């Protein structure tokens, strides 16, 4: 048994106030430690932003171009991403358990591209999310869609379950073909997600008024990539989004369908974390792409 410590010269630094660890993310200062710690695995504390690599597309559209072989196409990119957004099937089958970056797990699903995509259900038990040690779960919210209410309920149920374990929820605003991606709609959808408990919201960029969308959302917004654009345009869009208040990006096709995915994710990271201007980032992309051209 250890002896009692009876020394009288202990130093309690009575004149130094205890450190008050504020939290770097918008709207997140009052969460519990576990949730903050997980958010700090998704967002870099030094910049308050994230480069999330989304490759969960297979959950409704099968082997999307660029994702035919996740082990070959995506695993080499993983060290350049702050977080990976994926399904549990891909995590367990294809991602090495030695991966140390953030994991955001797709938690809704059901319909394929052959059906009405808004008809989703919760597709992941929070206990399994804990078992896989994930840092967040993602759910699609179809504001204005056929199954709007059910999709919102999916999200609120995940938020309740997430609070039990300290796992944040990423509300993904899905824009149906019939809905306009303008600031009014995106402001409505993102605010609904945040009001009903999502700790992070993912939404598309819009050319007009995106800064109003981010300002009106009390929690961090990450920009969705959308369909493949020329690399210079995708870098420009990412730059504008972060300069207009996004806490980073969650991009898929614009990275893994690029001519040089490794160069692209590094150029996106320079835009997000170093505020690199898009023209310069495109130059960086071209240089890195040259370096990685197979002999
Ligand atoms: C939304 O439906 C899913 O999360 C997508 O897999 C993801 O958002 C798509 O990323 P991107 O549009 O950048 O390819």
PDB file of C-alpha atoms and ligand atoms in Angstrom:
ATOM      1  CA  UNK A   1       0.000   0.000   0.000  1.00  0.00           C
ATOM      2  CA  UNK A   2       1.419   3.437  -0.892  1.00  0.00           C
ATOM      3  CA  UNK A   3       2.343   5.580   2.076  1.00  0.00           C
ATOM      4  CA  UNK A   4       0.413   8.818   2.740  1.00  0.00           C
ATOM      5  CA  UNK A   5       1.929  11.910   1.118  1.00  0.00           C
ATOM      6  CA  UNK A   6       2.412  14.259   4.045  1.00  0.00           C
ATOM      7  CA  UNK A   7       4.723  16.828   2.515  1.00  0.00           C
ATOM      8  CA  UNK A   8       3.925  20.455   3.306  1.00  0.00           C
ATOM      9  CA  UNK A   9       5.708  22.029   0.361  1.00  0.00           C
ATOM     10  CA  UNK A  10       3.158  21.168  -2.318  1.00  0.00           C
ATOM     11  CA  UNK A  11       2.635  23.870  -4.918  1.00  0.00           C
ATOM     12  CA  UNK A  12      -0.984  24.586  -5.773  1.00  0.00           C
ATOM     13  CA  UNK A  13      -0.161  27.756  -7.743  1.00  0.00           C
ATOM     14  CA  UNK A  14      -2.829  29.616  -5.774  1.00  0.00           C
ATOM     15  CA  UNK A  15      -2.200  32.802  -7.781  1.00  0.00           C
ATOM     16  CA  UNK A  16      -2.801  31.169 -11.138  1.00  0.00           C
ATOM     17  CA  UNK A  17      -6.450  30.767 -12.156  1.00  0.00           C
ATOM     18  CA  UNK A  18      -7.368  27.335 -13.464  1.00  0.00           C
ATOM     19  CA  UNK A  19      -7.282  27.117 -17.251  1.00  0.00           C
ATOM     20  CA  UNK A  20     -10.664  27.589 -18.858  1.00  0.00           C
ATOM     21  CA  UNK A  21     -10.587  25.544 -22.024  1.00  0.00           C
ATOM     22  CA  UNK A  22     -12.875  27.374 -24.374  1.00  0.00           C
ATOM     23  CA  UNK A  23     -13.917  25.482 -27.478  1.00  0.00           C
ATOM     24  CA  UNK A  24     -13.007  26.500 -30.986  1.00  0.00           C
ATOM     25  CA  UNK A  25     -16.161  25.514 -32.853  1.00  0.00           C
ATOM     26  CA  UNK A  26     -19.179  27.699 -33.384  1.00  0.00           C
ATOM     27  CA  UNK A  27     -22.122  26.868 -31.145  1.00  0.00           C
ATOM     28  CA  UNK A  28     -20.305  23.943 -29.544  1.00  0.00           C
ATOM     29  CA  UNK A  29     -19.021  25.412 -26.274  1.00  0.00           C
ATOM     30  CA  UNK A  30     -21.620  23.819 -24.044  1.00  0.00           C
ATOM     31  CA  UNK A  31     -21.373  20.193 -25.122  1.00  0.00           C
ATOM     32  CA  UNK A  32     -19.957  17.479 -22.938  1.00  0.00           C
ATOM     33  CA  UNK A  33     -16.265  16.518 -23.135  1.00  0.00           C
ATOM     34  CA  UNK A  34     -16.768  13.398 -25.262  1.00  0.00           C
ATOM     35  CA  UNK A  35     -18.722  15.227 -27.916  1.00  0.00           C
ATOM     36  CA  UNK A  36     -16.200  18.055 -28.020  1.00  0.00           C
ATOM     37  CA  UNK A  37     -13.356  15.573 -28.252  1.00  0.00           C
ATOM     38  CA  UNK A  38     -15.032  13.837 -31.183  1.00  0.00           C
ATOM     39  CA  UNK A  39     -15.678  17.163 -32.925  1.00  0.00           C
ATOM     40  CA  UNK A  40     -11.992  17.948 -32.462  1.00  0.00           C
ATOM     41  CA  UNK A  41     -11.215  14.731 -34.345  1.00  0.00           C
ATOM     42  CA  UNK A  42     -13.339  15.903 -37.282  1.00  0.00           C
ATOM     43  CA  UNK A  43     -12.322  19.598 -37.275  1.00  0.00           C
ATOM     44  CA  UNK A  44      -8.715  20.704 -36.810  1.00  0.00           C
ATOM     45  CA  UNK A  45      -8.523  22.783 -33.634  1.00  0.00           C
ATOM     46  CA  UNK A  46      -5.720  24.930 -35.144  1.00  0.00           C
ATOM     47  CA  UNK A  47      -7.897  26.197 -38.009  1.00  0.00           C
ATOM     48  CA  UNK A  48     -11.422  25.340 -36.876  1.00  0.00           C
ATOM     49  CA  UNK A  49     -11.990  23.715 -40.269  1.00  0.00           C
ATOM     50  CA  UNK A  50     -12.123  20.279 -41.821  1.00  0.00           C
ATOM     51  CA  UNK A  51     -11.416  18.540 -45.088  1.00  0.00           C
ATOM     52  CA  UNK A  52     -13.834  15.656 -44.998  1.00  0.00           C
ATOM     53  CA  UNK A  53     -13.641  13.129 -47.810  1.00  0.00           C
ATOM     54  CA  UNK A  54     -17.110  11.773 -48.666  1.00  0.00           C
ATOM     55  CA  UNK A  55     -17.286   8.371 -50.294  1.00  0.00           C
ATOM     56  CA  UNK A  56     -20.545   7.009 -48.916  1.00  0.00           C
ATOM     57  CA  UNK A  57     -22.220   7.245 -52.352  1.00  0.00           C
ATOM     58  CA  UNK A  58     -22.482   3.469 -52.681  1.00  0.00           C
ATOM     59  CA  UNK A  59     -25.226   3.360 -50.068  1.00  0.00           C
ATOM     60  CA  UNK A  60     -27.744   4.452 -52.677  1.00  0.00           C
ATOM     61  CA  UNK A  61     -25.929   4.363 -56.018  1.00  0.00           C
ATOM     62  CA  UNK A  62     -23.674   1.337 -55.889  1.00  0.00           C
ATOM     63  CA  UNK A  63     -20.125   1.399 -57.293  1.00  0.00           C
ATOM     64  CA  UNK A  64     -19.915   5.057 -58.309  1.00  0.00           C
ATOM     65  CA  UNK A  65     -17.170   6.034 -60.763  1.00  0.00           C
ATOM     66  CA  UNK A  66     -13.978   6.509 -58.779  1.00  0.00           C
ATOM     67  CA  UNK A  67     -15.159   4.232 -55.977  1.00  0.00           C
ATOM     68  CA  UNK A  68     -14.943   0.920 -57.802  1.00  0.00           C
ATOM     69  CA  UNK A  69     -12.179  -0.201 -55.414  1.00  0.00           C
ATOM     70  CA  UNK A  70     -12.152   1.754 -52.177  1.00  0.00           C
ATOM     71  CA  UNK A  71      -9.035  -0.102 -51.054  1.00  0.00           C
ATOM     72  CA  UNK A  72      -7.180   1.166 -54.118  1.00  0.00           C
ATOM     73  CA  UNK A  73      -8.951   4.464 -54.851  1.00  0.00           C
ATOM     74  CA  UNK A  74      -9.566   5.905 -51.385  1.00  0.00           C
ATOM     75  CA  UNK A  75      -7.276   4.357 -48.777  1.00  0.00           C
ATOM     76  CA  UNK A  76      -4.188   6.154 -50.209  1.00  0.00           C
ATOM     77  CA  UNK A  77      -6.025   9.500 -49.851  1.00  0.00           C
ATOM     78  CA  UNK A  78      -7.037   8.929 -46.239  1.00  0.00           C
ATOM     79  CA  UNK A  79      -3.924  10.489 -44.650  1.00  0.00           C
ATOM     80  CA  UNK A  80      -4.709  13.783 -46.407  1.00  0.00           C
ATOM     81  CA  UNK A  81      -8.272  14.014 -45.058  1.00  0.00           C
ATOM     82  CA  UNK A  82      -9.198  15.258 -41.599  1.00  0.00           C
ATOM     83  CA  UNK A  83     -12.195  12.937 -41.625  1.00  0.00           C
ATOM     84  CA  UNK A  84     -13.667  10.208 -43.796  1.00  0.00           C
ATOM     85  CA  UNK A  85     -17.398  10.053 -44.456  1.00  0.00           C
ATOM     86  CA  UNK A  86     -18.382   6.499 -45.256  1.00  0.00           C
ATOM     87  CA  UNK A  87     -20.654   3.560 -44.553  1.00  0.00           C
ATOM     88  CA  UNK A  88     -20.035   0.886 -41.962  1.00  0.00           C
ATOM     89  CA  UNK A  89     -19.787  -1.766 -44.682  1.00  0.00           C
ATOM     90  CA  UNK A  90     -16.857   0.055 -46.259  1.00  0.00           C
ATOM     91  CA  UNK A  91     -15.264   0.872 -42.909  1.00  0.00           C
ATOM     92  CA  UNK A  92     -15.176  -2.737 -41.822  1.00  0.00           C
ATOM     93  CA  UNK A  93     -14.286  -4.224 -45.196  1.00  0.00           C
ATOM     94  CA  UNK A  94     -11.819  -1.728 -46.587  1.00  0.00           C
ATOM     95  CA  UNK A  95     -10.409   0.797 -44.097  1.00  0.00           C
ATOM     96  CA  UNK A  96      -7.448  -0.329 -42.000  1.00  0.00           C
ATOM     97  CA  UNK A  97      -8.219  -0.209 -38.271  1.00  0.00           C
ATOM     98  CA  UNK A  98      -4.890   1.595 -37.865  1.00  0.00           C
ATOM     99  CA  UNK A  99      -6.492   4.705 -39.428  1.00  0.00           C
ATOM    100  CA  UNK A 100      -6.155   7.548 -36.933  1.00  0.00           C
ATOM    101  CA  UNK A 101      -8.198  10.327 -38.552  1.00  0.00           C
ATOM    102  CA  UNK A 102     -11.825  11.279 -37.998  1.00  0.00           C
ATOM    103  CA  UNK A 103     -14.654   8.985 -39.042  1.00  0.00           C
ATOM    104  CA  UNK A 104     -18.153  10.215 -39.879  1.00  0.00           C
ATOM    105  CA  UNK A 105     -20.479   7.301 -40.446  1.00  0.00           C
ATOM    106  CA  UNK A 106     -23.484   7.283 -42.771  1.00  0.00           C
ATOM    107  CA  UNK A 107     -26.452   6.436 -40.542  1.00  0.00           C
ATOM    108  CA  UNK A 108     -29.442   6.678 -42.883  1.00  0.00           C
ATOM    109  CA  UNK A 109     -30.415   4.727 -45.970  1.00  0.00           C
ATOM    110  CA  UNK A 110     -32.994   2.538 -47.619  1.00  0.00           C
ATOM    111  CA  UNK A 111     -33.951   3.612 -51.119  1.00  0.00           C
ATOM    112  CA  UNK A 112     -31.623   3.216 -54.082  1.00  0.00           C
ATOM    113  CA  UNK A 113     -31.417   5.620 -57.003  1.00  0.00           C
ATOM    114  CA  UNK A 114     -34.205   3.552 -58.540  1.00  0.00           C
ATOM    115  CA  UNK A 115     -36.679   4.864 -55.936  1.00  0.00           C
ATOM    116  CA  UNK A 116     -37.635   8.037 -54.075  1.00  0.00           C
ATOM    117  CA  UNK A 117     -34.432   8.889 -52.216  1.00  0.00           C
ATOM    118  CA  UNK A 118     -36.224  10.845 -49.512  1.00  0.00           C
ATOM    119  CA  UNK A 119     -37.820   7.664 -48.173  1.00  0.00           C
ATOM    120  CA  UNK A 120     -34.902   6.871 -45.874  1.00  0.00           C
ATOM    121  CA  UNK A 121     -34.799   5.286 -42.461  1.00  0.00           C
ATOM    122  CA  UNK A 122     -32.178   5.167 -39.772  1.00  0.00           C
ATOM    123  CA  UNK A 123     -29.703   2.531 -40.927  1.00  0.00           C
ATOM    124  CA  UNK A 124     -27.266   2.370 -38.028  1.00  0.00           C
ATOM    125  CA  UNK A 125     -27.644   1.609 -34.350  1.00  0.00           C
ATOM    126  CA  UNK A 126     -25.748   4.069 -32.157  1.00  0.00           C
ATOM    127  CA  UNK A 127     -24.328   1.147 -30.215  1.00  0.00           C
ATOM    128  CA  UNK A 128     -22.611  -0.042 -33.378  1.00  0.00           C
ATOM    129  CA  UNK A 129     -21.315   3.495 -33.969  1.00  0.00           C
ATOM    130  CA  UNK A 130     -19.740   3.338 -30.507  1.00  0.00           C
ATOM    131  CA  UNK A 131     -18.336  -0.130 -31.253  1.00  0.00           C
ATOM    132  CA  UNK A 132     -16.632   1.249 -34.367  1.00  0.00           C
ATOM    133  CA  UNK A 133     -15.317   4.230 -32.393  1.00  0.00           C
ATOM    134  CA  UNK A 134     -16.721   6.782 -34.861  1.00  0.00           C
ATOM    135  CA  UNK A 135     -16.543  10.532 -34.303  1.00  0.00           C
ATOM    136  CA  UNK A 136     -19.853  11.476 -35.860  1.00  0.00           C
ATOM    137  CA  UNK A 137     -22.849  10.068 -37.717  1.00  0.00           C
ATOM    138  CA  UNK A 138     -24.465  11.512 -40.843  1.00  0.00           C
ATOM    139  CA  UNK A 139     -28.110  11.594 -41.809  1.00  0.00           C
ATOM    140  CA  UNK A 140     -29.839  12.962 -44.883  1.00  0.00           C
ATOM    141  CA  UNK A 141     -32.582  15.547 -44.300  1.00  0.00           C
ATOM    142  CA  UNK A 142     -34.973  16.172 -47.177  1.00  0.00           C
ATOM    143  CA  UNK A 143     -36.510  19.559 -46.427  1.00  0.00           C
ATOM    144  CA  UNK A 144     -39.289  20.063 -48.950  1.00  0.00           C
ATOM    145  CA  UNK A 145     -39.045  16.446 -50.082  1.00  0.00           C
ATOM    146  CA  UNK A 146     -41.827  13.883 -50.213  1.00  0.00           C
ATOM    147  CA  UNK A 147     -40.721  12.363 -46.899  1.00  0.00           C
ATOM    148  CA  UNK A 148     -39.555  15.528 -45.207  1.00  0.00           C
ATOM    149  CA  UNK A 149     -41.031  14.758 -41.783  1.00  0.00           C
ATOM    150  CA  UNK A 150     -39.690  11.190 -41.640  1.00  0.00           C
ATOM    151  CA  UNK A 151     -36.212  12.337 -42.588  1.00  0.00           C
ATOM    152  CA  UNK A 152     -36.289  15.051 -39.918  1.00  0.00           C
ATOM    153  CA  UNK A 153     -37.427  12.446 -37.428  1.00  0.00           C
ATOM    154  CA  UNK A 154     -34.526  10.192 -38.447  1.00  0.00           C
ATOM    155  CA  UNK A 155     -32.223  13.053 -37.580  1.00  0.00           C
ATOM    156  CA  UNK A 156     -33.812  13.894 -34.239  1.00  0.00           C
ATOM    157  CA  UNK A 157     -33.739  10.244 -33.184  1.00  0.00           C
ATOM    158  CA  UNK A 158     -30.052  10.063 -34.018  1.00  0.00           C
ATOM    159  CA  UNK A 159     -29.426  13.298 -32.117  1.00  0.00           C
ATOM    160  CA  UNK A 160     -31.097  11.798 -29.031  1.00  0.00           C
ATOM    161  CA  UNK A 161     -29.101   8.586 -29.354  1.00  0.00           C
ATOM    162  CA  UNK A 162     -25.933  10.551 -30.068  1.00  0.00           C
ATOM    163  CA  UNK A 163     -26.255  12.546 -26.857  1.00  0.00           C
ATOM    164  CA  UNK A 164     -26.393   9.301 -24.906  1.00  0.00           C
ATOM    165  CA  UNK A 165     -22.865   8.499 -26.081  1.00  0.00           C
ATOM    166  CA  UNK A 166     -21.409  11.881 -26.977  1.00  0.00           C
ATOM    167  CA  UNK A 167     -21.539  11.328 -30.728  1.00  0.00           C
ATOM    168  CA  UNK A 168     -22.298  14.390 -32.874  1.00  0.00           C
ATOM    169  CA  UNK A 169     -24.738  14.248 -35.783  1.00  0.00           C
ATOM    170  CA  UNK A 170     -24.045  15.710 -39.216  1.00  0.00           C
ATOM    171  CA  UNK A 171     -27.332  16.769 -40.815  1.00  0.00           C
ATOM    172  CA  UNK A 172     -26.951  16.583 -44.601  1.00  0.00           C
ATOM    173  CA  UNK A 173     -29.352  18.832 -46.463  1.00  0.00           C
ATOM    174  CA  UNK A 174     -30.413  16.896 -49.532  1.00  0.00           C
ATOM    175  CA  UNK A 175     -31.652  18.952 -52.424  1.00  0.00           C
ATOM    176  CA  UNK A 176     -34.137  17.184 -54.645  1.00  0.00           C
ATOM    177  CA  UNK A 177     -34.228  17.784 -58.385  1.00  0.00           C
ATOM    178  CA  UNK A 178     -37.299  19.961 -57.967  1.00  0.00           C
ATOM    179  CA  UNK A 179     -35.775  22.245 -55.300  1.00  0.00           C
ATOM    180  CA  UNK A 180     -33.675  25.323 -55.955  1.00  0.00           C
ATOM    181  CA  UNK A 181     -30.246  25.541 -54.370  1.00  0.00           C
ATOM    182  CA  UNK A 182     -30.543  29.187 -53.447  1.00  0.00           C
ATOM    183  CA  UNK A 183     -29.706  30.959 -50.196  1.00  0.00           C
ATOM    184  CA  UNK A 184     -33.329  31.076 -49.125  1.00  0.00           C
ATOM    185  CA  UNK A 185     -33.777  27.315 -49.432  1.00  0.00           C
ATOM    186  CA  UNK A 186     -30.342  26.423 -48.036  1.00  0.00           C
ATOM    187  CA  UNK A 187     -30.864  28.854 -45.154  1.00  0.00           C
ATOM    188  CA  UNK A 188     -34.175  27.179 -44.361  1.00  0.00           C
ATOM    189  CA  UNK A 189     -32.825  23.632 -44.539  1.00  0.00           C
ATOM    190  CA  UNK A 190     -29.613  24.253 -42.576  1.00  0.00           C
ATOM    191  CA  UNK A 191     -31.391  26.179 -39.858  1.00  0.00           C
ATOM    192  CA  UNK A 192     -33.973  23.423 -39.438  1.00  0.00           C
ATOM    193  CA  UNK A 193     -31.177  20.863 -38.999  1.00  0.00           C
ATOM    194  CA  UNK A 194     -29.410  23.003 -36.393  1.00  0.00           C
ATOM    195  CA  UNK A 195     -32.586  23.941 -34.510  1.00  0.00           C
ATOM    196  CA  UNK A 196     -33.539  20.290 -34.211  1.00  0.00           C
ATOM    197  CA  UNK A 197     -30.168  19.298 -32.835  1.00  0.00           C
ATOM    198  CA  UNK A 198     -27.603  18.550 -35.544  1.00  0.00           C
ATOM    199  CA  UNK A 199     -24.206  19.592 -34.216  1.00  0.00           C
ATOM    200  CA  UNK A 200     -22.826  20.045 -37.756  1.00  0.00           C
ATOM    201  CA  UNK A 201     -24.664  20.698 -41.017  1.00  0.00           C
ATOM    202  CA  UNK A 202     -23.580  19.868 -44.531  1.00  0.00           C
ATOM    203  CA  UNK A 203     -25.002  21.881 -47.397  1.00  0.00           C
ATOM    204  CA  UNK A 204     -24.313  22.999 -50.938  1.00  0.00           C
ATOM    205  CA  UNK A 205     -22.661  26.248 -51.910  1.00  0.00           C
ATOM    206  CA  UNK A 206     -24.700  28.923 -53.660  1.00  0.00           C
ATOM    207  CA  UNK A 207     -23.236  31.843 -55.584  1.00  0.00           C
ATOM    208  CA  UNK A 208     -25.512  34.449 -54.031  1.00  0.00           C
ATOM    209  CA  UNK A 209     -25.918  34.891 -50.293  1.00  0.00           C
ATOM    210  CA  UNK A 210     -23.977  31.890 -48.966  1.00  0.00           C
ATOM    211  CA  UNK A 211     -22.570  34.078 -46.168  1.00  0.00           C
ATOM    212  CA  UNK A 212     -26.153  34.582 -44.987  1.00  0.00           C
ATOM    213  CA  UNK A 213     -26.654  30.813 -44.910  1.00  0.00           C
ATOM    214  CA  UNK A 214     -23.574  30.284 -42.723  1.00  0.00           C
ATOM    215  CA  UNK A 215     -24.370  33.282 -40.504  1.00  0.00           C
ATOM    216  CA  UNK A 216     -27.919  32.069 -39.947  1.00  0.00           C
ATOM    217  CA  UNK A 217     -26.834  28.592 -38.871  1.00  0.00           C
ATOM    218  CA  UNK A 218     -25.732  28.500 -35.219  1.00  0.00           C
ATOM    219  CA  UNK A 219     -23.489  25.446 -35.703  1.00  0.00           C
ATOM    220  CA  UNK A 220     -20.656  24.774 -38.190  1.00  0.00           C
ATOM    221  CA  UNK A 221     -21.560  24.288 -41.837  1.00  0.00           C
ATOM    222  CA  UNK A 222     -19.413  22.165 -44.130  1.00  0.00           C
ATOM    223  CA  UNK A 223     -19.755  22.612 -47.859  1.00  0.00           C
ATOM    224  CA  UNK A 224     -20.876  19.655 -49.967  1.00  0.00           C
ATOM    225  CA  UNK A 225     -18.998  19.157 -53.206  1.00  0.00           C
ATOM    226  CA  UNK A 226     -21.697  18.058 -55.626  1.00  0.00           C
ATOM    227  CA  UNK A 227     -21.160  16.850 -59.161  1.00  0.00           C
ATOM    228  CA  UNK A 228     -17.681  16.853 -60.670  1.00  0.00           C
ATOM    229  CA  UNK A 229     -16.444  20.255 -61.814  1.00  0.00           C
ATOM    230  CA  UNK A 230     -13.156  21.205 -63.451  1.00  0.00           C
ATOM    231  CA  UNK A 231     -10.535  21.259 -60.679  1.00  0.00           C
ATOM    232  CA  UNK A 232     -10.016  25.043 -60.870  1.00  0.00           C
ATOM    233  CA  UNK A 233     -13.755  25.637 -60.415  1.00  0.00           C
ATOM    234  CA  UNK A 234     -14.032  23.219 -57.503  1.00  0.00           C
ATOM    235  CA  UNK A 235     -11.117  24.953 -55.751  1.00  0.00           C
ATOM    236  CA  UNK A 236     -12.730  28.340 -56.369  1.00  0.00           C
ATOM    237  CA  UNK A 237     -16.001  27.089 -54.875  1.00  0.00           C
ATOM    238  CA  UNK A 238     -14.239  25.678 -51.801  1.00  0.00           C
ATOM    239  CA  UNK A 239     -12.341  28.948 -51.338  1.00  0.00           C
ATOM    240  CA  UNK A 240     -15.479  31.036 -51.524  1.00  0.00           C
ATOM    241  CA  UNK A 241     -17.327  28.741 -49.142  1.00  0.00           C
ATOM    242  CA  UNK A 242     -14.705  28.938 -46.385  1.00  0.00           C
ATOM    243  CA  UNK A 243     -14.206  32.670 -46.876  1.00  0.00           C
ATOM    244  CA  UNK A 244     -17.968  33.051 -46.525  1.00  0.00           C
ATOM    245  CA  UNK A 245     -18.108  31.205 -43.240  1.00  0.00           C
ATOM    246  CA  UNK A 246     -18.063  27.461 -43.934  1.00  0.00           C
ATOM    247  CA  UNK A 247     -16.030  25.452 -41.406  1.00  0.00           C
ATOM    248  CA  UNK A 248     -14.545  23.400 -44.215  1.00  0.00           C
ATOM    249  CA  UNK A 249     -15.728  21.027 -46.894  1.00  0.00           C
ATOM    250  CA  UNK A 250     -17.108  17.522 -47.237  1.00  0.00           C
ATOM    251  CA  UNK A 251     -16.243  16.680 -50.837  1.00  0.00           C
ATOM    252  CA  UNK A 252     -16.472  13.448 -52.737  1.00  0.00           C
ATOM    253  CA  UNK A 253     -16.663  13.340 -56.523  1.00  0.00           C
ATOM    254  CA  UNK A 254     -14.623  16.517 -56.968  1.00  0.00           C
ATOM    255  CA  UNK A 255     -11.781  14.695 -55.266  1.00  0.00           C
ATOM    256  CA  UNK A 256     -12.040  11.021 -56.129  1.00  0.00           C
ATOM    257  CA  UNK A 257     -13.157  11.657 -59.744  1.00  0.00           C
ATOM    258  CA  UNK A 258     -10.331  14.152 -60.303  1.00  0.00           C
ATOM    259  CA  UNK A 259      -7.572  13.299 -62.788  1.00  0.00           C
ATOM    260  CA  UNK A 260      -5.293  13.245 -59.755  1.00  0.00           C
ATOM    261  CA  UNK A 261      -7.244  12.648 -56.540  1.00  0.00           C
ATOM    262  CA  UNK A 262      -4.179  12.864 -54.266  1.00  0.00           C
ATOM    263  CA  UNK A 263      -3.142  16.196 -55.742  1.00  0.00           C
ATOM    264  CA  UNK A 264      -6.699  17.496 -55.544  1.00  0.00           C
ATOM    265  CA  UNK A 265      -7.258  16.659 -51.889  1.00  0.00           C
ATOM    266  CA  UNK A 266      -3.974  18.349 -50.992  1.00  0.00           C
ATOM    267  CA  UNK A 267      -4.925  21.456 -52.972  1.00  0.00           C
ATOM    268  CA  UNK A 268      -8.343  21.518 -51.268  1.00  0.00           C
ATOM    269  CA  UNK A 269      -6.605  21.231 -47.884  1.00  0.00           C
ATOM    270  CA  UNK A 270      -4.417  24.246 -48.749  1.00  0.00           C
ATOM    271  CA  UNK A 271      -7.547  26.264 -49.550  1.00  0.00           C
ATOM    272  CA  UNK A 272      -9.334  25.154 -46.395  1.00  0.00           C
ATOM    273  CA  UNK A 273      -6.549  25.251 -43.834  1.00  0.00           C
ATOM    274  CA  UNK A 274      -4.150  27.833 -45.271  1.00  0.00           C
ATOM    275  CA  UNK A 275      -6.636  30.181 -46.955  1.00  0.00           C
ATOM    276  CA  UNK A 276      -4.677  29.607 -50.154  1.00  0.00           C
ATOM    277  CA  UNK A 277      -6.223  31.519 -53.034  1.00  0.00           C
ATOM    278  CA  UNK A 278      -7.850  29.307 -55.666  1.00  0.00           C
ATOM    279  CA  UNK A 279      -5.491  30.276 -58.519  1.00  0.00           C
ATOM    280  CA  UNK A 280      -2.496  29.377 -56.384  1.00  0.00           C
ATOM    281  CA  UNK A 281      -4.191  26.185 -55.191  1.00  0.00           C
ATOM    282  CA  UNK A 282      -4.820  25.196 -58.794  1.00  0.00           C
ATOM    283  CA  UNK A 283      -1.111  25.700 -59.537  1.00  0.00           C
ATOM    284  CA  UNK A 284      -0.333  23.533 -56.529  1.00  0.00           C
ATOM    285  CA  UNK A 285      -2.736  20.906 -57.857  1.00  0.00           C
ATOM    286  CA  UNK A 286      -0.984  20.900 -61.235  1.00  0.00           C
ATOM    287  CA  UNK A 287       2.457  20.603 -59.689  1.00  0.00           C
ATOM    288  CA  UNK A 288       1.404  17.776 -57.385  1.00  0.00           C
ATOM    289  CA  UNK A 289      -0.417  16.029 -60.227  1.00  0.00           C
ATOM    290  CA  UNK A 290       2.804  16.085 -62.279  1.00  0.00           C
ATOM    291  CA  UNK A 291       4.705  14.530 -59.393  1.00  0.00           C
ATOM    292  CA  UNK A 292       2.213  11.713 -59.078  1.00  0.00           C
ATOM    293  CA  UNK A 293       1.939  10.852 -62.792  1.00  0.00           C
ATOM    294  CA  UNK A 294       2.736   7.143 -63.105  1.00  0.00           C
ATOM    295  CA  UNK A 295       6.022   6.496 -64.963  1.00  0.00           C
TER     296      UNK A 295
HETATM  297  C1  LIG B   1     -25.142  12.534 -50.034  1.00  0.00           C
HETATM  298  O1  LIG B   1     -26.017  12.069 -50.684  1.00  0.00           O
HETATM  299  C2  LIG B   1     -23.987  11.753 -49.649  1.00  0.00           C
HETATM  300  O2  LIG B   1     -23.460  12.036 -48.406  1.00  0.00           O
HETATM  301  C3  LIG B   1     -22.988  11.849 -50.705  1.00  0.00           C
HETATM  302  O3  LIG B   1     -22.344  10.658 -50.827  1.00  0.00           O
HETATM  303  C4  LIG B   1     -21.995  12.936 -50.560  1.00  0.00           C
HETATM  304  O4  LIG B   1     -22.516  14.061 -49.940  1.00  0.00           O
HETATM  305  C5  LIG B   1     -21.630  13.349 -51.895  1.00  0.00           C
HETATM  306  O5  LIG B   1     -20.471  14.062 -51.935  1.00  0.00           O
HETATM  307  P1  LIG B   1     -20.182  14.791 -53.295  1.00  0.00           P
HETATM  308  O6  LIG B   1     -21.446  15.464 -53.705  1.00  0.00           O
HETATM  309  O7  LIG B   1     -19.114  15.783 -52.973  1.00  0.00           O
HETATM  310  O8  LIG B   1     -19.727  13.784 -54.282  1.00  0.00           O
END
